[in-house]
């Protein structure tokens, strides 16, 4: 007979998991259920993010019931079933159209003209590394938690608590609201100058009409937001291709575009700052280009596998935009005279083969950023309201449709933006936007 200790059946229990595998629990101690706290090593599949077990459609998944098809004018353009997105149509597209923004079109030449090609590359590198640190921090939380809707608010809340998360979320949403007004006002000013109206009310009218159109797209559903984003990204790609082809296809010496030459590379390689400019002021102008890196994270509630989609899509967008930044810097420095780089903000239009396509990219970059802001800010406010962190805005947590679209929050954000549009000047709006950024920091 063995004298070894034999544990009683009550001391050993067999726990069966969802896959039929058994887990031993010896001595009456049970394993901690980390999933209660949003921490789990188990890989989550797309089904865990589908809402209520309903059928989830793809982006371009249309019903093919030929026996019950309706004419297109009778079709319901609003979403009846939840739509979840993937890495490329969701995260990558949202990040690209935000990171590759209006500063690239209007200020890259000015940056090269002051800092030179060498320091401009350094500015791009510092900007990308800073954005990469922020993205990796967010990705670290995404991969270890059951990520829910709320984007930036969810990440900060999970790390620092609901009160700090609510404060940061409100400031983030306010900054996005002012930015939407800034983009629409800038778009209105460009149209006003193009037609020579010289009327402040024309700027305001165009800005208000633009933001109402983008609001209608958001209310129609997230599917339409992503479809429009894909179109806008295609236009930005065509504008960039037009710029690259233009560097080889023609020259315009009268406007400072002399084509590729070693003299341009030599003269533009080092810094030559204008009065009151230095490395830090130039860096400060270029740095905001990377602030859209969190756009994909704000889609967390509409993704199939957030723990996979967000890291791959965000890092891919950062990598592609880094290459495009460097391409613009090197090509402008190699083909244009420094004097024109410093004084002509639209020097890239002269370089482009078809200036109209480049201008289309400039306008689209403003609209795409505004569309993304109208998508992300209401969802952050909705998450804060649902958590009842700020009781006074609890009513904004209501969602409509399978994707729980924050229609009420979207309308409130839009109305606040319209109030700022009535200011009617980009410079004043820019100062308010910078102030909100300092508060968030």
Coordinates of N, CA, C and O in Angstrom, one line a residue, residues 52-204:
X52 N -24.7 41.4 -30.9 CA -25.9 40.6 -30.6 C -26.1 39.4 -31.4 O -27.2 38.9 -31.6
X53 N -25.0 38.9 -32.0 CA -25.1 37.7 -32.8 C -25.8 37.9 -34.1 O -26.2 36.9 -34.8
X54 N -26.0 39.1 -34.6 CA -26.8 39.3 -35.8 C -25.8 39.1 -37.0 O -24.6 39.0 -36.9
X55 N -26.5 38.9 -38.1 CA -25.7 38.8 -39.4 C -24.9 40.1 -39.6 O -25.5 41.1 -39.6
X56 N -23.6 40.0 -39.9 CA -22.8 41.1 -40.2 C -22.4 41.2 -41.6 O -22.0 40.2 -42.2
X57 N -22.6 42.3 -42.3 CA -22.3 42.5 -43.7 C -20.9 43.0 -43.9 O -20.3 43.6 -43.0
X58 N -20.4 42.7 -45.1 CA -19.2 43.3 -45.5 C -19.5 44.7 -46.0 O -20.6 45.1 -46.2
X59 N -18.4 45.4 -46.4 CA -18.5 46.8 -46.8 C -19.4 46.8 -48.1 O -20.3 47.6 -48.3
X60 N -19.0 46.0 -49.1 CA -19.7 46.0 -50.4 C -20.6 44.8 -50.5 O -20.9 44.3 -51.6
X61 N -21.1 44.2 -49.4 CA -21.9 43.1 -49.4 C -23.4 43.5 -49.7 O -24.0 44.2 -48.8
X62 N -23.9 43.3 -50.8 CA -25.3 43.6 -51.1 C -26.1 42.4 -51.2 O -25.7 41.3 -51.6
X63 N -27.4 42.5 -50.9 CA -28.3 41.4 -51.0 C -28.5 41.0 -52.5 O -28.8 41.9 -53.3
X64 N -28.4 39.7 -52.8 CA -28.5 39.2 -54.1 C -29.8 38.5 -54.4 O -29.8 37.6 -55.3
X65 N -30.8 38.8 -53.7 CA -32.1 38.1 -53.9 C -32.8 38.6 -55.1 O -33.4 39.7 -55.1
X66 N -32.6 37.9 -56.2 CA -33.1 38.4 -57.5 C -34.6 38.4 -57.6 O -35.2 39.2 -58.4
X67 N -35.2 37.6 -56.8 CA -36.7 37.6 -56.8 C -37.3 38.7 -56.1 O -38.5 38.9 -56.3
X68 N -36.6 39.5 -55.3 CA -37.2 40.6 -54.5 C -36.4 41.8 -54.6 O -36.3 42.6 -53.7
X69 N -35.8 42.1 -55.8 CA -35.0 43.3 -56.0 C -35.9 44.5 -56.2 O -36.9 44.4 -56.9
X70 N -35.5 45.6 -55.7 CA -36.2 46.8 -55.9 C -35.4 47.8 -56.8 O -34.2 47.7 -56.8
X71 N -36.1 48.7 -57.5 CA -35.4 49.7 -58.3 C -34.5 50.5 -57.3 O -34.8 50.7 -56.1
X72 N -33.4 51.1 -57.9 CA -32.5 51.8 -57.0 C -33.1 52.9 -56.3 O -32.7 53.3 -55.2
X73 N -34.1 53.6 -57.0 CA -34.7 54.8 -56.3 C -35.7 54.4 -55.2 O -36.1 55.3 -54.4
X74 N -36.0 53.1 -55.1 CA -36.8 52.7 -53.9 C -36.0 52.0 -52.9 O -36.5 51.5 -51.8
X75 N -34.7 51.8 -53.1 CA -33.9 51.1 -52.2 C -33.6 51.9 -50.9 O -33.6 53.1 -51.0
X76 N -33.4 51.2 -49.8 CA -33.1 51.9 -48.6 C -31.6 52.1 -48.5 O -30.9 51.1 -48.3
X77 N -31.2 53.3 -48.5 CA -29.7 53.6 -48.5 C -29.2 53.5 -47.1 O -28.0 53.7 -46.9
X78 N -30.0 53.4 -46.1 CA -29.5 53.3 -44.7 C -29.3 51.9 -44.3 O -29.9 51.0 -44.9
X79 N -28.5 51.7 -43.3 CA -28.1 50.3 -42.9 C -29.1 49.7 -42.1 O -29.7 50.2 -41.1
X80 N -29.5 48.4 -42.4 CA -30.4 47.6 -41.7 C -29.7 46.6 -40.8 O -30.3 46.1 -39.8
X81 N -28.5 46.2 -41.2 CA -27.8 45.2 -40.5 C -26.4 45.8 -40.1 O -25.9 46.6 -40.8
X82 N -25.8 45.3 -39.0 CA -24.5 45.8 -38.6 C -23.4 45.6 -39.7 O -23.4 44.5 -40.3
X83 N -22.5 46.5 -39.9 CA -21.5 46.4 -40.8 C -20.1 46.5 -40.1 O -19.9 47.5 -39.4
X84 N -19.3 45.6 -40.2 CA -18.0 45.6 -39.5 C -16.9 45.6 -40.6 O -17.0 45.0 -41.7
X85 N -15.8 46.4 -40.4 CA -14.8 46.6 -41.4 C -13.5 45.9 -41.0 O -13.3 45.5 -39.8
X86 N -12.6 45.8 -41.9 CA -11.3 45.2 -41.7 C -10.2 46.1 -41.6 O -10.3 47.3 -41.4
X87 N -9.0 45.6 -41.9 CA -7.8 46.3 -41.7 C -7.6 47.4 -42.8 O -7.3 48.6 -42.4
X88 N -7.9 47.1 -44.0 CA -7.6 48.1 -45.1 C -8.8 49.0 -45.4 O -8.5 50.2 -45.6
X89 N -10.0 48.5 -45.4 CA -11.1 49.4 -45.7 C -11.5 50.2 -44.5 O -12.1 51.3 -44.6
X90 N -11.1 49.8 -43.3 CA -11.4 50.5 -42.1 C -10.3 51.4 -41.5 O -10.3 52.6 -41.6
X91 N -9.3 50.7 -41.0 CA -8.2 51.4 -40.2 C -7.3 52.1 -41.2 O -7.0 53.3 -41.0
X92 N -6.7 51.4 -42.2 CA -5.7 52.0 -43.1 C -6.3 53.2 -43.8 O -5.6 54.2 -43.8
X93 N -7.5 53.1 -44.3 CA -8.0 54.2 -45.1 C -8.2 55.4 -44.2 O -7.9 56.6 -44.5
X94 N -8.8 55.2 -43.0 CA -9.0 56.4 -42.0 C -7.7 57.0 -41.6 O -7.7 58.3 -41.6
X95 N -6.7 56.2 -41.3 CA -5.4 56.8 -40.9 C -4.8 57.6 -42.1 O -4.2 58.7 -41.9
X96 N -4.8 57.0 -43.3 CA -4.1 57.6 -44.4 C -4.7 59.0 -44.8 O -4.0 60.0 -45.0
X97 N -6.0 59.1 -44.8 CA -6.6 60.4 -45.2 C -6.5 61.4 -44.1 O -6.7 62.6 -44.4
X98 N -6.1 61.0 -42.9 CA -5.9 62.0 -41.8 C -4.4 62.4 -41.7 O -4.1 63.6 -41.5
X99 N -3.5 61.4 -41.9 CA -2.1 61.7 -41.7 C -1.6 62.5 -43.0 O -0.9 63.4 -42.9
X100 N -2.1 62.0 -44.2 CA -1.7 62.7 -45.4 C -2.6 63.9 -45.6 O -3.5 63.8 -46.5
X101 N -2.4 64.9 -44.9 CA -3.3 66.0 -44.9 C -2.9 67.3 -45.6 O -1.9 67.2 -46.5
X102 N -3.5 68.4 -45.3 CA -3.4 69.6 -46.1 C -2.0 70.2 -45.9 O -1.5 70.9 -46.8
X103 N -1.3 69.9 -44.8 CA 0.0 70.5 -44.6 C 1.0 70.0 -45.6 O 1.9 70.7 -46.1
X104 N 0.9 68.7 -46.1 CA 1.7 68.2 -47.1 C 1.6 69.0 -48.4 O 2.6 69.2 -49.1
X105 N 0.4 69.3 -48.7 CA 0.2 70.0 -50.0 C 0.6 71.5 -50.0 O 1.1 72.0 -51.0
X106 N 0.5 72.1 -48.8 CA 0.7 73.6 -48.7 C 2.0 74.0 -48.1 O 2.5 75.1 -48.4
X107 N 2.6 73.2 -47.2 CA 3.8 73.6 -46.5 C 5.1 72.8 -46.7 O 6.1 73.2 -46.1
X108 N 5.0 71.7 -47.4 CA 6.2 70.9 -47.6 C 7.3 71.7 -48.3 O 8.5 71.7 -47.9
X109 N 7.0 72.4 -49.3 CA 7.9 73.2 -50.1 C 8.5 74.3 -49.2 O 9.8 74.6 -49.2
X110 N 7.7 74.9 -48.3 CA 8.2 76.0 -47.4 C 9.2 75.4 -46.4 O 10.2 76.0 -46.0
X111 N 8.9 74.2 -45.9 CA 9.8 73.5 -45.0 C 11.1 73.2 -45.6 O 12.2 73.5 -45.0
X112 N 11.1 72.7 -46.8 CA 12.4 72.4 -47.5 C 13.1 73.7 -47.8 O 14.4 73.8 -47.7
X113 N 12.4 74.8 -48.2 CA 13.1 76.0 -48.5 C 13.8 76.6 -47.3 O 14.8 77.3 -47.4
X114 N 13.3 76.4 -46.1 CA 13.9 76.9 -44.9 C 14.9 76.0 -44.2 O 16.0 76.3 -43.9
X115 N 14.5 74.7 -44.0 CA 15.3 73.8 -43.3 C 16.3 73.0 -44.2 O 17.3 72.4 -43.8
X116 N 16.1 73.0 -45.5 CA 16.9 72.3 -46.4 C 16.5 70.8 -46.5 O 15.7 70.3 -45.6
X117 N 17.0 70.1 -47.5 CA 16.6 68.7 -47.6 C 17.1 67.8 -46.4 O 16.3 67.0 -45.9
X118 N 18.3 68.0 -45.9 CA 18.8 67.2 -44.8 C 18.0 67.4 -43.6 O 17.5 66.4 -43.0
X119 N 17.8 68.6 -43.1 CA 17.0 68.8 -41.9 C 15.5 68.5 -42.1 O 14.8 68.1 -41.1
X120 N 15.0 68.7 -43.3 CA 13.6 68.3 -43.6 C 13.4 66.8 -43.4 O 12.4 66.4 -42.9
X121 N 14.4 66.0 -43.8 CA 14.3 64.6 -43.6 C 14.3 64.3 -42.1 O 13.6 63.4 -41.6
X122 N 15.2 65.0 -41.4 CA 15.2 64.8 -39.9 C 13.9 65.2 -39.3 O 13.4 64.5 -38.4
X123 N 13.2 66.3 -39.8 CA 11.9 66.7 -39.2 C 10.9 65.6 -39.5 O 10.1 65.2 -38.6
X124 N 10.9 65.0 -40.7 CA 10.0 63.9 -41.0 C 10.3 62.7 -40.1 O 9.3 62.1 -39.6
X125 N 11.5 62.4 -39.9 CA 11.9 61.2 -39.1 C 11.4 61.4 -37.6 O 10.8 60.5 -37.0
X126 N 11.6 62.6 -37.1 CA 11.1 62.9 -35.7 C 9.6 62.8 -35.6 O 9.1 62.3 -34.6
X127 N 8.9 63.4 -36.6 CA 7.5 63.3 -36.6 C 7.0 61.9 -36.7 O 6.0 61.5 -35.9
X128 N 7.5 61.1 -37.5 CA 7.1 59.7 -37.7 C 7.4 58.9 -36.4 O 6.6 58.1 -36.0
X129 N 8.6 59.1 -35.8 CA 8.9 58.4 -34.6 C 8.0 58.8 -33.5 O 7.5 57.9 -32.7
X130 N 7.6 60.0 -33.3 CA 6.7 60.5 -32.3 C 5.3 59.8 -32.5 O 4.7 59.4 -31.6
X131 N 4.8 59.9 -33.8 CA 3.6 59.2 -34.1 C 3.6 57.7 -33.8 O 2.6 57.1 -33.3
X132 N 4.8 57.1 -34.1 CA 4.9 55.7 -33.9 C 4.9 55.3 -32.4 O 4.3 54.3 -32.1
X133 N 5.5 56.2 -31.6 CA 5.4 55.9 -30.1 C 4.0 55.9 -29.6 O 3.6 55.0 -28.9
X134 N 3.2 56.9 -30.1 CA 1.8 57.0 -29.6 C 1.0 55.9 -30.2 O 0.2 55.3 -29.5
X135 N 1.3 55.5 -31.4 CA 0.5 54.3 -32.0 C 0.9 53.0 -31.3 O 0.0 52.2 -31.0
X136 N 2.2 52.8 -31.0 CA 2.5 51.6 -30.3 C 2.0 51.5 -28.9 O 1.6 50.4 -28.4
X137 N 1.9 52.6 -28.3 CA 1.3 52.6 -26.9 C -0.2 52.2 -27.0 O -0.7 51.4 -26.2
X138 N -0.9 52.8 -28.0 CA -2.3 52.4 -28.2 C -2.5 51.0 -28.6 O -3.4 50.3 -28.1
X139 N -1.6 50.5 -29.5 CA -1.6 49.1 -29.9 C -1.4 48.2 -28.8 O -2.0 47.1 -28.7
X140 N -0.5 48.5 -27.9 CA -0.2 47.7 -26.7 C -1.5 47.4 -25.9 O -1.7 46.3 -25.4
X141 N -2.3 48.5 -25.7 CA -3.6 48.3 -25.0 C -4.6 47.5 -25.8 O -5.3 46.6 -25.3
X142 N -4.6 47.8 -27.1 CA -5.5 47.1 -28.0 C -5.3 45.6 -28.0 O -6.3 44.8 -28.0
X143 N -4.1 45.1 -28.0 CA -3.8 43.7 -28.1 C -4.0 43.0 -26.8 O -4.0 41.7 -26.8
X144 N -4.2 43.7 -25.7 CA -4.3 43.0 -24.4 C -5.7 43.2 -23.8 O -6.0 42.7 -22.7
X145 N -6.6 43.9 -24.5 CA -7.9 44.1 -24.0 C -9.0 43.8 -25.0 O -8.7 43.7 -26.2
X146 N -10.2 43.5 -24.5 CA -11.4 43.4 -25.3 C -11.8 44.8 -25.7 O -12.6 45.4 -25.1
X147 N -11.2 45.3 -26.8 CA -11.5 46.7 -27.2 C -12.9 46.9 -27.6 O -13.5 46.2 -28.4
X148 N -13.5 47.9 -27.0 CA -14.9 48.3 -27.3 C -14.9 49.6 -28.1 O -13.9 50.2 -28.4
X149 N -16.1 50.2 -28.3 CA -16.2 51.4 -29.0 C -15.7 52.6 -28.0 O -15.7 52.4 -26.8
X150 N -15.4 53.7 -28.6 CA -14.9 54.8 -27.8 C -13.5 55.3 -28.2 O -13.1 56.4 -27.9
X151 N -12.7 54.4 -28.9 CA -11.4 54.8 -29.4 C -10.5 55.3 -28.3 O -10.1 54.6 -27.4
X152 N -10.1 56.6 -28.5 CA -9.2 57.2 -27.6 C -9.7 57.2 -26.1 O -8.9 56.9 -25.2
X153 N -11.0 57.4 -25.9 CA -11.5 57.5 -24.6 C -11.4 56.1 -23.9 O -11.0 56.0 -22.7
X154 N -11.7 55.0 -24.7 CA -11.6 53.7 -24.1 C -10.1 53.4 -23.6 O -9.9 52.8 -22.6
X155 N -9.1 53.8 -24.5 CA -7.7 53.5 -24.1 C -7.3 54.2 -22.9 O -6.7 53.6 -22.0
X156 N -7.6 55.5 -22.8 CA -7.2 56.3 -21.7 C -7.9 55.8 -20.4 O -7.3 55.7 -19.3
X157 N -9.2 55.5 -20.5 CA -10.0 55.0 -19.4 C -9.4 53.7 -18.9 O -9.3 53.5 -17.6
X158 N -9.0 52.8 -19.8 CA -8.5 51.5 -19.3 C -7.2 51.7 -18.6 O -6.9 50.9 -17.7
X159 N -6.4 52.7 -19.0 CA -5.1 52.9 -18.3 C -5.1 53.8 -17.1 O -4.4 53.5 -16.1
X160 N -6.0 54.9 -17.1 CA -5.9 55.9 -16.1 C -7.2 56.1 -15.3 O -7.2 56.9 -14.4
X161 N -8.3 55.4 -15.7 CA -9.5 55.5 -15.0 C -10.5 56.3 -15.8 O -10.2 57.1 -16.7
X162 N -11.8 56.2 -15.4 CA -12.9 56.8 -16.1 C -12.9 58.4 -16.1 O -13.2 59.0 -17.0
X163 N -12.5 58.9 -14.9 CA -12.6 60.4 -14.8 C -11.5 61.1 -15.7 O -11.8 62.0 -16.4
X164 N -10.3 60.5 -15.7 CA -9.3 61.1 -16.5 C -9.6 60.8 -18.0 O -9.5 61.7 -18.9
X165 N -10.1 59.6 -18.3 CA -10.5 59.3 -19.6 C -11.7 60.2 -20.1 O -11.6 60.7 -21.3
X166 N -12.6 60.5 -19.3 CA -13.7 61.4 -19.7 C -13.2 62.8 -19.9 O -13.6 63.5 -20.9
X167 N -12.3 63.3 -19.1 CA -11.7 64.6 -19.3 C -11.0 64.7 -20.7 O -11.2 65.6 -21.5
X168 N -10.1 63.7 -20.9 CA -9.3 63.7 -22.1 C -10.2 63.5 -23.3 O -10.1 64.2 -24.4
X169 N -11.3 62.7 -23.2 CA -12.2 62.4 -24.3 C -13.0 63.7 -24.7 O -13.1 64.0 -25.9
X170 N -13.4 64.5 -23.7 CA -14.1 65.7 -24.0 C -13.2 66.7 -24.7 O -13.6 67.4 -25.7
X171 N -12.0 66.9 -24.2 CA -11.1 67.8 -24.8 C -10.7 67.4 -26.2 O -10.6 68.2 -27.1
X172 N -10.6 66.0 -26.4 CA -10.3 65.5 -27.7 C -11.4 65.8 -28.7 O -11.2 66.3 -29.8
X173 N -12.6 65.6 -28.2 CA -13.8 65.9 -29.1 C -14.0 67.3 -29.4 O -14.3 67.7 -30.5
X174 N -13.7 68.2 -28.4 CA -13.7 69.6 -28.6 C -12.7 70.0 -29.7 O -13.0 70.9 -30.6
X175 N -11.5 69.5 -29.6 CA -10.5 69.8 -30.6 C -10.9 69.4 -31.9 O -10.7 70.1 -32.9
X176 N -11.5 68.2 -32.0 CA -12.0 67.7 -33.3 C -13.1 68.6 -33.9 O -13.2 68.8 -35.1
X177 N -13.9 69.1 -33.0 CA -15.0 69.9 -33.4 C -14.5 71.2 -34.0 O -15.0 71.7 -35.1
X178 N -13.5 71.9 -33.3 CA -12.9 73.1 -33.8 C -12.2 72.8 -35.1 O -12.2 73.6 -36.1
X179 N -11.5 71.7 -35.2 CA -10.8 71.3 -36.4 C -11.8 71.2 -37.6 O -11.4 71.6 -38.7
X180 N -12.9 70.6 -37.4 CA -13.9 70.5 -38.5 C -14.3 71.9 -39.0 O -14.4 72.1 -40.2
X181 N -14.5 72.8 -38.1 CA -14.9 74.2 -38.5 C -13.7 74.8 -39.2 O -13.9 75.5 -40.2
X182 N -12.5 74.5 -38.8 CA -11.3 75.0 -39.5 C -11.2 74.5 -40.9 O -11.0 75.3 -41.8
X183 N -11.4 73.2 -41.1 CA -11.3 72.6 -42.4 C -12.3 73.2 -43.3 O -12.1 73.5 -44.5
X184 N -13.6 73.2 -42.8 CA -14.7 73.7 -43.7 C -14.5 75.2 -44.0 O -14.8 75.6 -45.1
X185 N -14.0 76.0 -43.1 CA -13.8 77.4 -43.3 C -12.6 77.6 -44.3 O -12.7 78.4 -45.2
X186 N -11.6 76.8 -44.2 CA -10.5 76.8 -45.2 C -11.0 76.5 -46.6 O -10.6 77.1 -47.6
X187 N -11.8 75.5 -46.6 CA -12.4 75.1 -47.9 C -13.2 76.2 -48.5 O -13.1 76.5 -49.7
X188 N -14.0 76.8 -47.7 CA -14.8 78.0 -48.1 C -14.0 79.1 -48.6 O -14.3 79.8 -49.6
X189 N -12.9 79.4 -47.9 CA -12.0 80.5 -48.3 C -11.3 80.2 -49.6 O -11.2 81.1 -50.4
X190 N -10.9 79.0 -49.8 CA -10.3 78.7 -51.1 C -11.3 78.8 -52.3 O -10.9 79.3 -53.3
X191 N -12.5 78.4 -52.1 CA -13.5 78.6 -53.1 C -13.8 80.1 -53.3 O -14.0 80.5 -54.5
X192 N -13.9 80.8 -52.2 CA -14.2 82.2 -52.3 C -13.1 83.0 -53.1 O -13.4 83.8 -53.9
X193 N -11.8 82.6 -52.8 CA -10.7 83.2 -53.5 C -10.7 82.8 -55.0 O -10.3 83.6 -55.9
X194 N -11.0 81.6 -55.3 CA -11.0 81.1 -56.7 C -12.0 81.9 -57.5 O -11.6 82.2 -58.7
X195 N -13.1 82.1 -57.0 CA -14.1 82.9 -57.8 C -14.1 84.4 -57.6 O -14.9 85.1 -58.2
X196 N -13.2 84.8 -56.7 CA -13.0 86.3 -56.5 C -14.2 87.0 -55.9 O -14.5 88.1 -56.2
X197 N -15.0 86.3 -55.0 CA -16.1 86.9 -54.4 C -15.8 87.9 -53.3 O -16.4 88.9 -53.1
X198 N -14.7 87.6 -52.5 CA -14.3 88.5 -51.4 C -15.4 88.8 -50.5 O -15.6 90.0 -50.1
X199 N -16.1 87.8 -50.1 CA -17.3 88.0 -49.2 C -17.2 87.0 -48.0 O -17.1 85.7 -48.2
X200 N -17.1 87.5 -46.8 CA -17.0 86.7 -45.6 C -18.2 85.8 -45.5 O -18.1 84.6 -45.1
X201 N -19.4 86.2 -45.8 CA -20.6 85.4 -45.7 C -20.6 84.3 -46.7 O -21.2 83.2 -46.5
X202 N -20.0 84.5 -47.9 CA -19.8 83.4 -48.8 C -19.0 82.3 -48.2 O -19.3 81.1 -48.4
X203 N -17.9 82.7 -47.5 CA -17.0 81.7 -46.9 C -17.9 80.9 -45.8 O -17.8 79.7 -45.7
X204 N -18.6 81.6 -45.0 CA -19.4 81.0 -44.0 C -20.5 80.1 -44.6 O -20.7 78.9 -44.2

